[in-house]
Short mmCIF file of C-alpha atoms in Angstrom, two decimals:
data_model
loop_
_atom_site.label_atom_id
_atom_site.label_comp_id
_atom_site.label_asym_id
_atom_site.label_seq_id
_atom_site.Cartn_x
_atom_site.Cartn_y
_atom_site.Cartn_z
CA UNK A 1 22.31 4.84 -12.36
CA UNK A 2 22.17 2.54 -15.16
CA UNK A 3 19.57 -0.05 -14.30
CA UNK A 4 17.40 3.49 -13.86
CA UNK A 5 18.31 4.43 -17.93
CA UNK A 6 17.74 0.82 -18.41
CA UNK A 7 14.19 0.60 -16.67
CA UNK A 8 12.79 3.79 -18.78
CA UNK A 9 14.58 2.57 -21.91
CA UNK A 10 12.54 -1.32 -21.43
CA UNK A 11 9.72 0.62 -20.46
CA UNK A 12 9.22 2.99 -23.24
CA UNK A 13 9.53 -0.68 -25.78
CA UNK A 14 6.28 -1.58 -23.89
CA UNK A 15 4.40 0.74 -24.31
CA UNK A 16 5.25 0.88 -28.10
CA UNK A 17 3.39 -2.79 -28.20
CA UNK A 18 -0.68 -2.61 -27.82
CA UNK A 19 -1.07 -5.29 -24.56
CA UNK A 20 -4.05 -7.36 -25.17
CA UNK A 21 -6.39 -8.67 -21.98
CA UNK A 22 -5.05 -12.32 -24.32
CA UNK A 23 -1.66 -11.78 -23.37
CA UNK A 24 -2.91 -12.08 -20.28
CA UNK A 25 -3.75 -16.38 -20.59
CA UNK A 26 -0.75 -17.53 -19.63
CA UNK A 27 -0.07 -15.63 -16.41
CA UNK A 28 -4.00 -15.36 -15.26
CA UNK A 29 -4.44 -18.62 -16.16
CA UNK A 30 -0.89 -18.93 -13.31
CA UNK A 31 -2.76 -16.66 -10.53
CA UNK A 32 -5.61 -18.55 -10.51
CA UNK A 33 -3.82 -22.11 -9.53
CA UNK A 34 -1.50 -19.38 -6.73
CA UNK A 35 -5.32 -18.48 -5.11
CA UNK A 36 -4.61 -21.19 -3.20
CA UNK A 37 -2.84 -20.52 -1.33
CA UNK A 38 -4.10 -17.44 0.19
CA UNK A 39 -4.75 -17.47 3.84
CA UNK A 40 -8.35 -17.81 3.55
CA UNK A 41 -11.28 -17.13 5.84
CA UNK A 42 -11.16 -20.27 7.06
CA UNK A 43 -6.99 -20.34 7.96
CA UNK A 44 -7.08 -17.48 9.18
CA UNK A 45 -9.79 -18.74 11.79
CA UNK A 46 -7.72 -22.16 12.54
CA UNK A 47 -4.66 -19.68 13.16
CA UNK A 48 -6.76 -17.89 15.71
CA UNK A 49 -8.37 -20.71 17.73
CA UNK A 50 -4.98 -23.21 16.98
CA UNK A 51 -4.25 -24.32 20.86
CA UNK A 52 -0.49 -23.32 20.56
CA UNK A 53 1.24 -21.03 18.26
CA UNK A 54 3.08 -24.27 16.92
CA UNK A 55 -0.14 -25.40 15.74
CA UNK A 56 -0.45 -21.81 14.30
CA UNK A 57 2.40 -21.85 12.81
CA UNK A 58 2.01 -24.95 10.89
CA UNK A 59 -1.20 -24.01 8.80
CA UNK A 60 0.86 -21.11 7.90
CA UNK A 61 3.76 -23.44 6.85
CA UNK A 62 0.94 -25.63 5.07
CA UNK A 63 0.38 -21.67 2.91
CA UNK A 64 3.84 -21.39 1.89
CA UNK A 65 5.50 -19.41 4.95
CA UNK A 66 9.03 -19.25 6.70
CA UNK A 67 9.02 -19.78 10.30
CA UNK A 68 7.35 -16.09 12.19
CA UNK A 69 8.34 -15.52 15.25
CA UNK A 70 5.93 -12.83 16.89
CA UNK A 71 7.97 -13.08 19.58
CA UNK A 72 10.53 -11.18 17.51
CA UNK A 73 8.86 -8.83 15.64
CA UNK A 74 11.92 -6.70 13.52
CA UNK A 75 12.60 -10.74 12.48
CA UNK A 76 8.49 -11.99 11.56
CA UNK A 77 8.56 -8.47 9.49
CA UNK A 78 12.20 -8.99 7.46
CA UNK A 79 10.61 -12.88 6.73
CA UNK A 80 7.31 -11.59 5.85
CA UNK A 81 9.62 -8.71 3.60
CA UNK A 82 11.29 -11.34 2.27
CA UNK A 83 7.71 -13.07 0.99
CA UNK A 84 6.31 -10.04 -0.13
CA UNK A 85 9.95 -9.71 -2.75
CA UNK A 86 9.51 -13.17 -3.36
CA UNK A 87 5.59 -12.80 -4.98
CA UNK A 88 7.10 -10.52 -7.04
CA UNK A 89 10.00 -11.14 -8.46
CA UNK A 90 8.03 -14.79 -9.00
CA UNK A 91 5.60 -12.46 -11.15
CA UNK A 92 7.33 -10.61 -12.90
CA UNK A 93 8.69 -12.44 -15.85
CA UNK A 94 5.23 -13.16 -17.39
CA UNK A 95 4.13 -9.71 -16.39
CA UNK A 96 3.29 -8.35 -20.16
CA UNK A 97 3.48 -4.67 -18.46
CA UNK A 98 5.53 -4.16 -16.23
CA UNK A 99 3.57 -1.28 -14.48
CA UNK A 100 1.30 -3.53 -13.04
CA UNK A 101 3.84 -3.98 -10.71
CA UNK A 102 5.18 -1.19 -10.50
CA UNK A 103 2.20 0.22 -8.75
CA UNK A 104 2.79 -2.72 -6.27
CA UNK A 105 6.67 -1.21 -6.26
CA UNK A 106 6.82 3.05 -6.01
CA UNK A 107 5.97 2.69 -1.82
CA UNK A 108 9.33 1.03 -0.96
CA UNK A 109 10.90 3.30 -3.23
CA UNK A 110 8.41 6.12 -1.47
CA UNK A 111 9.73 4.49 1.81
CA UNK A 112 13.36 4.27 1.40
CA UNK A 113 13.78 8.05 0.02
CA UNK A 114 11.74 9.02 3.93
CA UNK A 115 14.15 6.79 5.55
CA UNK A 116 17.36 7.87 3.79
CA UNK A 117 16.26 11.95 3.79
CA UNK A 118 15.27 11.10 7.73
CA UNK A 119 19.08 9.61 8.58
CA UNK A 120 20.66 12.42 6.19
CA UNK A 121 19.06 15.11 8.58
CA UNK A 122 19.93 13.03 11.60
CA UNK A 123 23.52 12.15 10.06
CA UNK A 124 22.47 8.37 10.84
CA UNK A 125 23.05 5.00 8.81
CA UNK A 126 19.88 3.95 7.33
CA UNK A 127 20.77 0.85 6.14
CA UNK A 128 18.27 -0.80 9.03
CA UNK A 129 15.47 0.93 7.37
CA UNK A 130 15.40 0.18 3.61
CA UNK A 131 12.94 -2.18 2.17
CA UNK A 132 15.33 -3.64 -1.44
CA UNK A 133 11.73 -3.92 -2.89
CA UNK A 134 10.82 -0.60 -4.93
CA UNK A 135 12.20 0.00 -8.95
CA UNK A 136 15.44 1.56 -8.22
CA UNK A 137 17.54 -0.63 -5.46
CA UNK A 138 18.06 0.68 -2.04
CA UNK A 139 21.42 1.61 -2.47
CA UNK A 140 20.77 3.28 -6.11
CA UNK A 141 18.69 5.31 -4.91
CA UNK A 142 20.89 5.40 -1.56
CA UNK A 143 23.82 6.87 -4.21
CA UNK A 144 21.25 9.28 -6.36
CA UNK A 145 20.47 11.11 -2.97
CA UNK A 146 24.09 11.11 -1.26
CA UNK A 147 25.45 12.25 -4.55
CA UNK A 148 22.58 14.85 -5.17
CA UNK A 149 22.12 13.02 -9.07
CA UNK A 150 18.68 12.56 -9.56
CA UNK A 151 19.03 12.49 -12.66
CA UNK A 152 19.10 8.25 -13.11
CA UNK A 153 15.98 8.26 -11.02
CA UNK A 154 11.97 8.12 -12.50
CA UNK A 155 10.95 11.65 -12.49
CA UNK A 156 8.43 12.00 -10.52
CA UNK A 157 10.55 10.29 -8.14
CA UNK A 158 13.42 12.22 -7.93
CA UNK A 159 10.85 15.30 -7.67
CA UNK A 160 9.13 13.91 -4.96
CA UNK A 161 12.48 13.89 -2.55
CA UNK A 162 13.93 17.11 -4.41
CA UNK A 163 11.25 19.16 -2.80
CA UNK A 164 11.39 15.96 0.13
CA UNK A 165 13.94 17.64 0.71
CA UNK A 166 13.74 20.95 0.68
CA UNK A 167 11.34 20.64 2.76
CA UNK A 168 14.09 19.04 5.19
CA UNK A 169 16.37 21.34 5.42
CA UNK A 170 13.43 24.16 5.45
CA UNK A 171 11.69 22.96 8.15
CA UNK A 172 13.89 20.59 10.02
CA UNK A 173 10.10 18.57 10.16
CA UNK A 174 10.04 14.79 9.41
CA UNK A 175 5.55 14.96 9.05
CA UNK A 176 6.19 17.67 6.66
CA UNK A 177 8.80 15.62 4.77
CA UNK A 178 6.54 12.33 5.02
CA UNK A 179 3.82 14.86 3.63
CA UNK A 180 5.21 15.94 0.45
CA UNK A 181 6.44 12.04 -0.08
CA UNK A 182 3.10 10.60 1.08
CA UNK A 183 1.18 13.47 -1.98
CA UNK A 184 3.61 12.40 -4.06
CA UNK A 185 2.93 8.50 -3.86
CA UNK A 186 -0.55 8.62 -5.12
CA UNK A 187 0.74 11.26 -7.93
CA UNK A 188 2.77 8.95 -9.25
CA UNK A 189 0.56 6.26 -8.36
CA UNK A 190 -2.40 7.74 -10.43
CA UNK A 191 -0.20 9.02 -13.67
CA UNK A 192 1.19 5.22 -13.79
CA UNK A 193 -2.57 3.21 -13.55
CA UNK A 194 -3.77 6.22 -16.11
CA UNK A 195 -0.97 4.99 -17.94
CA UNK A 196 -1.95 1.70 -18.98
CA UNK A 197 -4.98 2.41 -19.79
CA UNK A 198 -6.91 -0.19 -17.14
CA UNK A 199 -10.05 0.87 -15.93
CA UNK A 200 -9.63 -1.61 -13.19
CA UNK A 201 -6.33 -0.13 -11.93
CA UNK A 202 -6.90 3.39 -11.90
CA UNK A 203 -10.11 2.32 -9.65
CA UNK A 204 -7.81 0.21 -7.52
CA UNK A 205 -5.57 3.65 -7.30
CA UNK A 206 -9.09 6.00 -6.58
CA UNK A 207 -10.32 3.51 -4.00
CA UNK A 208 -7.11 4.29 -1.90
CA UNK A 209 -6.79 7.16 -2.38
CA UNK A 210 -10.36 8.56 -1.35
CA UNK A 211 -9.63 5.48 1.52
CA UNK A 212 -6.14 8.03 2.78
CA UNK A 213 -8.49 10.88 2.59
CA UNK A 214 -10.69 9.94 4.38
CA UNK A 215 -9.01 8.77 7.27
CA UNK A 216 -6.71 11.80 6.73
CA UNK A 217 -10.48 13.68 7.63
CA UNK A 218 -11.24 11.96 10.20
CA UNK A 219 -7.97 12.44 11.86
CA UNK A 220 -7.47 15.98 11.37
CA UNK A 221 -10.47 16.95 12.52
CA UNK A 222 -9.99 14.44 16.11
CA UNK A 223 -6.44 16.66 15.97
CA UNK A 224 -7.92 19.88 15.83
CA UNK A 225 -6.89 20.82 13.32
CA UNK A 226 -9.03 22.94 10.81
CA UNK A 227 -9.34 22.74 7.03
CA UNK A 228 -6.17 24.58 5.44
CA UNK A 229 -4.49 22.34 7.63
CA UNK A 230 -6.24 19.21 5.87
CA UNK A 231 -6.09 20.96 2.71
CA UNK A 232 -2.00 20.64 2.40
CA UNK A 233 -2.40 17.31 2.91
CA UNK A 234 -5.42 15.24 1.30
CA UNK A 235 -4.61 13.58 -1.97
CA UNK A 236 -5.77 15.16 -5.42
CA UNK A 237 -7.01 12.10 -7.75
CA UNK A 238 -9.63 10.71 -6.02
CA UNK A 239 -13.63 10.00 -6.64
CA UNK A 240 -14.78 12.10 -4.06
CA UNK A 241 -14.72 15.82 -4.46
CA UNK A 242 -12.02 17.03 -1.80
CA UNK A 243 -13.52 21.41 -1.57
CA UNK A 244 -16.98 18.27 -0.41
CA UNK A 245 -14.15 17.01 2.50
CA UNK A 246 -12.60 20.50 3.18
CA UNK A 247 -16.28 21.18 3.90
CA UNK A 248 -16.65 18.58 6.56
CA UNK A 249 -13.21 19.60 8.00
CA UNK A 250 -15.45 22.91 8.56
CA UNK A 251 -17.80 21.76 9.96
CA UNK A 252 -15.98 19.86 12.49
CA UNK A 253 -17.12 16.87 10.78
CA UNK A 254 -20.92 17.93 10.09
CA UNK A 255 -22.21 16.35 6.70
CA UNK A 256 -19.65 13.16 6.45
CA UNK A 257 -22.56 11.04 6.31
CA UNK A 258 -24.33 12.79 4.08
CA UNK A 259 -21.18 13.40 1.88
CA UNK A 260 -20.16 9.37 1.62
CA UNK A 261 -23.07 8.08 1.65
CA UNK A 262 -23.93 7.62 -2.03
CA UNK A 263 -20.19 5.56 -2.19
CA UNK A 264 -18.93 2.70 -1.25
CA UNK A 265 -17.20 3.90 1.88
CA UNK A 266 -20.63 4.81 4.10
CA UNK A 267 -20.43 2.36 6.35
CA UNK A 268 -17.06 3.72 7.18
CA UNK A 269 -18.10 7.35 7.16
CA UNK A 270 -20.38 6.26 9.63
CA UNK A 271 -18.01 4.28 11.41
CA UNK A 272 -15.81 7.47 11.19
CA UNK A 273 -18.71 10.11 12.53
CA UNK A 274 -18.40 7.69 15.50
CA UNK A 275 -14.55 8.29 16.13
CA UNK A 276 -14.99 12.13 16.36
CA UNK A 277 -17.51 11.74 19.68
CA UNK A 278 -14.70 9.69 21.06
CA UNK A 279 -15.19 6.44 19.73
CA UNK A 280 -12.20 4.22 18.93
CA UNK A 281 -10.46 4.92 14.86
CA UNK A 282 -9.95 0.83 15.17
CA UNK A 283 -12.99 0.08 13.63
CA UNK A 284 -13.67 3.34 11.73
CA UNK A 285 -10.08 2.26 10.10
CA UNK A 286 -10.20 -1.22 9.52
CA UNK A 287 -13.40 -0.09 7.42
CA UNK A 288 -11.78 1.79 5.10
CA UNK A 289 -9.02 -0.38 4.11
CA UNK A 290 -12.39 -2.89 3.15
CA UNK A 291 -13.70 -0.52 1.20
CA UNK A 292 -10.83 -1.22 -1.08
CA UNK A 293 -10.47 -4.80 -0.10
CA UNK A 294 -13.67 -5.46 -1.84
CA UNK A 295 -13.02 -3.89 -4.95
CA UNK A 296 -10.47 -5.89 -5.71
CA UNK A 297 -13.10 -9.03 -5.21
CA UNK A 298 -14.49 -7.96 -7.99
CA UNK A 299 -11.23 -9.41 -10.10
CA UNK A 300 -12.38 -12.77 -8.84
CA UNK A 301 -14.79 -12.87 -11.35
CA UNK A 302 -12.76 -11.99 -15.22
CA UNK A 303 -11.19 -14.79 -16.33
CA UNK A 304 -8.05 -13.07 -17.72
CA UNK A 305 -5.94 -9.42 -17.71
CA UNK A 306 -4.95 -6.89 -15.51
CA UNK A 307 -7.50 -7.48 -12.69
CA UNK A 308 -6.27 -11.10 -11.41
CA UNK A 309 -3.19 -9.32 -11.00
CA UNK A 310 -3.55 -6.58 -9.58
CA UNK A 311 -6.39 -8.21 -7.75
CA UNK A 312 -4.07 -11.33 -6.52
CA UNK A 313 -1.16 -8.82 -5.23
CA UNK A 314 -3.09 -6.96 -3.25
CA UNK A 315 -4.26 -9.57 -1.22
CA UNK A 316 -1.56 -10.48 -0.84
CA UNK A 317 -0.67 -7.41 0.96
CA UNK A 318 -3.63 -7.53 3.17
CA UNK A 319 -2.80 -11.06 3.58
CA UNK A 320 0.75 -9.68 5.57
CA UNK A 321 -1.06 -7.49 7.42
CA UNK A 322 -3.36 -9.76 8.73
CA UNK A 323 -0.81 -11.96 9.48
CA UNK A 324 1.21 -9.28 11.53
CA UNK A 325 -2.22 -8.22 12.81
CA UNK A 326 -3.19 -11.86 13.96
CA UNK A 327 0.69 -13.38 15.36
CA UNK A 328 1.36 -9.85 17.11
CA UNK A 329 -2.46 -9.89 19.06
CA UNK A 330 -1.65 -13.78 19.72
CA UNK A 331 1.09 -12.63 21.72
CA UNK A 332 -0.06 -10.15 23.34
CA UNK A 333 -2.73 -12.27 24.94
CA UNK A 334 -6.17 -10.41 23.00
CA UNK A 335 -8.91 -12.24 22.58
CA UNK A 336 -10.08 -13.84 19.54
CA UNK A 337 -12.82 -11.48 19.22
CA UNK A 338 -10.63 -9.06 19.54
CA UNK A 339 -8.68 -9.39 16.62
CA UNK A 340 -10.92 -11.26 14.61
CA UNK A 341 -12.90 -7.30 14.65
CA UNK A 342 -9.69 -6.36 13.02
CA UNK A 343 -8.11 -8.34 9.72
CA UNK A 344 -8.69 -6.73 7.44
CA UNK A 345 -11.65 -7.72 4.07
CA UNK A 346 -9.45 -9.55 1.55
CA UNK A 347 -11.60 -11.63 -1.41
CA UNK A 348 -9.84 -15.08 -0.50
#
């Protein structure tokens, strides 16, 4: 708890200072150098076309990755988690405003709350599910939930945990618990973005919320759920008006492409419309993610400031997703063409 309270005091001192783009000169230069190690489309093709697993792993090791064994998905995920943690730790000290790092740490806090509450409900341990990459050490978060003393947690996370616990205890429905926490997660991320004053970061968060809402719209229609159900699972803070999304739901998909036509999500909405006719969701979900990747590509053209930092961290997140798709696909004997079609767009 002392750690959390110290973080709040340190955060306050950062807020008191006016941070300028030029404060990012050093870390922006460092990121430009680190970008050379990203898994480019060319390198992904080399992994995809490698004749042996050993050859594929050698390419990844040249990019700084440890040995990744797709035959042991749990060990591979742990290795990717360590790589993710190293990236966040590596850049943390040189970032003038830690809130930009927090945007990428938030999801681990909320993941850990989900794991802890479900383990509590099932009267089992959660240690094997926890990821120590959030703003709050997993052990500290576990103790706060165990004791019920949430005062030392960031306010939104504390409110989220309290509401989710109440929902889970009342309904015994883990899906409803997840919905509560997901809503708080996006609300928290949006609040951090607004506080920084960064238009680029706010745009990144909004694009993620819009992508999540579009995926939710198509999935709920396919599941036969009505607009009232959808209203309870949509996230606020995006660019696409929720009333418009609900109207598409009420029309069972009618007007989907028209709603998204003026936005970067037009191709994803078209694929979503096809998915509602029985087509696969894979291409649709990939196109939703690609919109976020394409937005981040703009960071490449910013010489310094927070945009290169946000863009790089997000590019790394996409890279971890693509690595898993590549290696699991190869291990399962999926054809290169199908694996290639599932890879997410990144600016690398």
